């Protein structure tokens, strides 16, 4: 073989090697771009809230349970009234526009012991601040949660009952 033939063969081999390396670099660049975009999309998704542990429900779990029953629920911006018969402070919500107060106990047995003997008259709030709700109180307890709904119709009361009694 002549020198020219060897140079031509070496040149073709070098060209093919360069082309193969360029193709490999392009493939790796696309793979990195795909992984980067997928990782960014994964970070944009908010992880679901942790499920409540049985007997340790929180206000978020109550709101989720009420909304699952089709009740329009919002956190009240007004100060909650005080209830003399109940130890935990009231946390105010609105359920389809009606005041609903949530009491969160440390343990379901404490809730049962405190709320079991209560009558409707015991559940009337007393407070120097905030709006005192009117209407007949509708109490319901489930898990470590006790709620008192004021106002609304029988259908709303039944939905609230299902939501609260369904808490783990």
Short mmCIF file of C-alpha atoms in Angstrom, two decimals:
data_model
loop_
_atom_site.label_atom_id
_atom_site.label_comp_id
_atom_site.label_asym_id
_atom_site.label_seq_id
_atom_site.Cartn_x
_atom_site.Cartn_y
_atom_site.Cartn_z
CA UNK A 1 0.00 0.00 0.00
CA UNK A 2 1.14 3.45 -0.72
CA UNK A 3 1.53 6.21 1.77
CA UNK A 4 -1.38 7.97 0.27
CA UNK A 5 -3.58 4.91 0.79
CA UNK A 6 -2.55 4.64 4.41
CA UNK A 7 -3.24 8.30 5.03
CA UNK A 8 -6.65 7.96 3.39
CA UNK A 9 -7.47 4.88 5.52
CA UNK A 10 -6.28 6.62 8.69
CA UNK A 11 -8.24 9.73 7.76
CA UNK A 12 -11.43 7.71 7.18
CA UNK A 13 -10.93 5.86 10.47
CA UNK A 14 -10.37 9.13 12.31
CA UNK A 15 -13.50 10.62 10.67
CA UNK A 16 -15.61 7.61 11.66
CA UNK A 17 -14.22 7.70 15.20
CA UNK A 18 -14.95 11.43 15.45
CA UNK A 19 -18.47 10.89 14.13
CA UNK A 20 -19.08 8.04 16.60
CA UNK A 21 -17.82 10.17 19.52
CA UNK A 22 -19.99 13.10 18.40
CA UNK A 23 -23.05 10.80 18.20
CA UNK A 24 -22.28 9.41 21.68
CA UNK A 25 -21.94 12.95 23.09
CA UNK A 26 -25.26 13.94 21.49
CA UNK A 27 -27.01 10.88 22.97
CA UNK A 28 -25.58 11.61 26.42
CA UNK A 29 -26.62 15.28 26.18
CA UNK A 30 -30.21 14.28 25.33
CA UNK A 31 -30.26 11.74 28.19
CA UNK A 32 -29.04 14.34 30.70
CA UNK A 33 -31.60 16.87 29.46
CA UNK A 34 -34.44 14.34 29.81
CA UNK A 35 -33.35 13.38 33.34
CA UNK A 36 -33.04 17.05 34.32
CA UNK A 37 -36.52 17.94 33.06
CA UNK A 38 -38.09 14.87 34.71
CA UNK A 39 -36.34 15.66 38.01
CA UNK A 40 -37.63 19.27 37.89
CA UNK A 41 -41.18 18.03 37.29
CA UNK A 42 -40.93 15.64 40.24
CA UNK A 43 -39.84 18.49 42.53
CA UNK A 44 -42.77 20.67 41.41
CA UNK A 45 -45.30 18.13 42.69
CA UNK A 46 -46.30 18.61 46.31
CA UNK A 47 -46.14 15.38 48.27
CA UNK A 48 -49.47 14.27 49.71
CA UNK A 49 -50.03 15.05 53.38
CA UNK A 50 -49.28 12.16 55.65
CA UNK A 51 -52.34 10.18 56.67
CA UNK A 52 -53.52 10.72 60.19
CA UNK A 53 -52.57 8.11 62.69
CA UNK A 54 -55.52 6.49 64.44
CA UNK A 55 -56.47 8.58 67.44
CA UNK A 56 -54.23 11.49 66.42
CA UNK A 57 -56.26 13.44 63.86
CA UNK A 58 -55.46 17.10 63.30
CA UNK A 59 -57.40 20.07 61.93
CA UNK A 60 -56.16 19.27 58.40
CA UNK A 61 -57.66 15.79 58.66
CA UNK A 62 -60.99 17.26 59.80
CA UNK A 63 -61.05 19.73 56.89
CA UNK A 64 -60.20 16.95 54.41
CA UNK A 65 -62.92 14.68 55.85
CA UNK A 66 -65.54 17.44 55.64
CA UNK A 67 -64.57 18.32 52.06
CA UNK A 68 -64.71 14.62 51.12
CA UNK A 69 -68.38 14.72 52.16
CA UNK A 70 -68.98 17.64 49.77
CA UNK A 71 -69.06 20.30 52.47
CA UNK A 72 -67.56 23.65 51.53
CA UNK A 73 -65.13 24.19 54.39
CA UNK A 74 -63.00 27.19 55.29
CA UNK A 75 -60.92 28.14 58.31
CA UNK A 76 -62.63 30.94 60.21
CA UNK A 77 -60.73 34.21 60.53
CA UNK A 78 -62.72 35.30 63.60
CA UNK A 79 -61.58 34.47 67.11
CA UNK A 80 -63.31 31.35 68.39
CA UNK A 81 -65.52 31.63 71.44
CA UNK A 82 -64.70 29.77 74.61
CA UNK A 83 -66.66 26.70 75.67
CA UNK A 84 -66.62 26.15 79.45
CA UNK A 85 -67.53 22.46 79.20
CA UNK A 86 -64.67 21.56 76.86
CA UNK A 87 -60.98 21.67 77.77
CA UNK A 88 -59.22 22.16 74.39
CA UNK A 89 -59.54 25.55 72.74
CA UNK A 90 -62.06 25.76 69.90
CA UNK A 91 -60.71 26.01 66.37
CA UNK A 92 -63.24 27.68 64.12
CA UNK A 93 -64.30 26.52 60.68
CA UNK A 94 -67.25 27.23 58.46
CA UNK A 95 -69.18 24.31 57.00
CA UNK A 96 -71.32 25.47 54.09
CA UNK A 97 -71.25 28.92 55.72
CA UNK A 98 -72.28 27.69 59.19
CA UNK A 99 -69.98 27.95 62.22
CA UNK A 100 -68.34 24.68 63.21
CA UNK A 101 -65.92 24.44 66.12
CA UNK A 102 -63.28 21.72 66.34
CA UNK A 103 -61.82 20.47 69.61
CA UNK A 104 -58.70 18.31 69.33
CA UNK A 105 -57.93 16.02 72.25
CA UNK A 106 -54.67 14.21 72.93
CA UNK A 107 -56.43 10.86 73.08
CA UNK A 108 -59.84 9.43 72.03
CA UNK A 109 -60.53 8.19 75.57
CA UNK A 110 -60.05 11.69 77.01
CA UNK A 111 -62.49 13.03 74.40
CA UNK A 112 -65.03 10.33 75.25
CA UNK A 113 -64.71 10.95 79.00
CA UNK A 114 -65.14 14.72 78.65
CA UNK A 115 -67.78 14.90 75.93
CA UNK A 116 -69.86 11.84 76.81
CA UNK A 117 -72.03 13.37 79.54
CA UNK A 118 -72.59 16.72 77.80
CA UNK A 119 -76.05 18.01 76.92
CA UNK A 120 -76.86 20.57 74.20
CA UNK A 121 -77.14 23.31 76.86
CA UNK A 122 -73.55 22.58 77.95
CA UNK A 123 -72.32 23.36 74.45
CA UNK A 124 -73.37 26.99 74.30
CA UNK A 125 -70.26 29.14 73.99
CA UNK A 126 -69.36 31.95 76.30
CA UNK A 127 -66.91 34.54 75.16
CA UNK A 128 -66.01 38.18 75.53
CA UNK A 129 -64.39 38.24 72.08
CA UNK A 130 -65.60 36.98 68.74
CA UNK A 131 -69.10 36.29 67.51
CA UNK A 132 -71.20 33.92 69.55
CA UNK A 133 -73.05 31.62 67.14
CA UNK A 134 -76.79 31.28 67.33
CA UNK A 135 -78.90 28.20 66.85
CA UNK A 136 -79.03 24.74 68.33
CA UNK A 137 -75.61 23.07 68.73
CA UNK A 138 -75.10 19.78 66.95
CA UNK A 139 -72.17 17.89 68.53
CA UNK A 140 -70.40 14.85 67.13
CA UNK A 141 -67.23 13.05 68.15
CA UNK A 142 -64.91 10.65 66.43
CA UNK A 143 -61.34 9.56 67.06
CA UNK A 144 -59.74 12.30 69.18
CA UNK A 145 -61.92 15.01 67.59
CA UNK A 146 -65.10 16.62 68.90
CA UNK A 147 -66.98 19.18 66.81
CA UNK A 148 -69.98 21.39 67.44
CA UNK A 149 -71.96 22.63 64.43
CA UNK A 150 -74.30 25.61 64.73
CA UNK A 151 -77.00 26.06 62.11
CA UNK A 152 -77.45 24.18 58.89
CA UNK A 153 -80.05 21.60 57.97
CA UNK A 154 -80.37 17.90 58.76
CA UNK A 155 -78.48 16.95 55.60
CA UNK A 156 -75.46 19.07 56.59
CA UNK A 157 -75.54 17.60 60.12
CA UNK A 158 -75.60 14.07 58.66
CA UNK A 159 -72.60 14.86 56.42
CA UNK A 160 -70.68 16.29 59.36
CA UNK A 161 -71.53 13.17 61.40
CA UNK A 162 -70.22 10.88 58.63
CA UNK A 163 -67.04 12.94 58.23
CA UNK A 164 -66.12 13.09 61.90
CA UNK A 165 -67.13 9.53 62.76
CA UNK A 166 -65.07 8.31 59.81
CA UNK A 167 -61.81 9.76 61.18
CA UNK A 168 -59.26 7.11 62.14
#
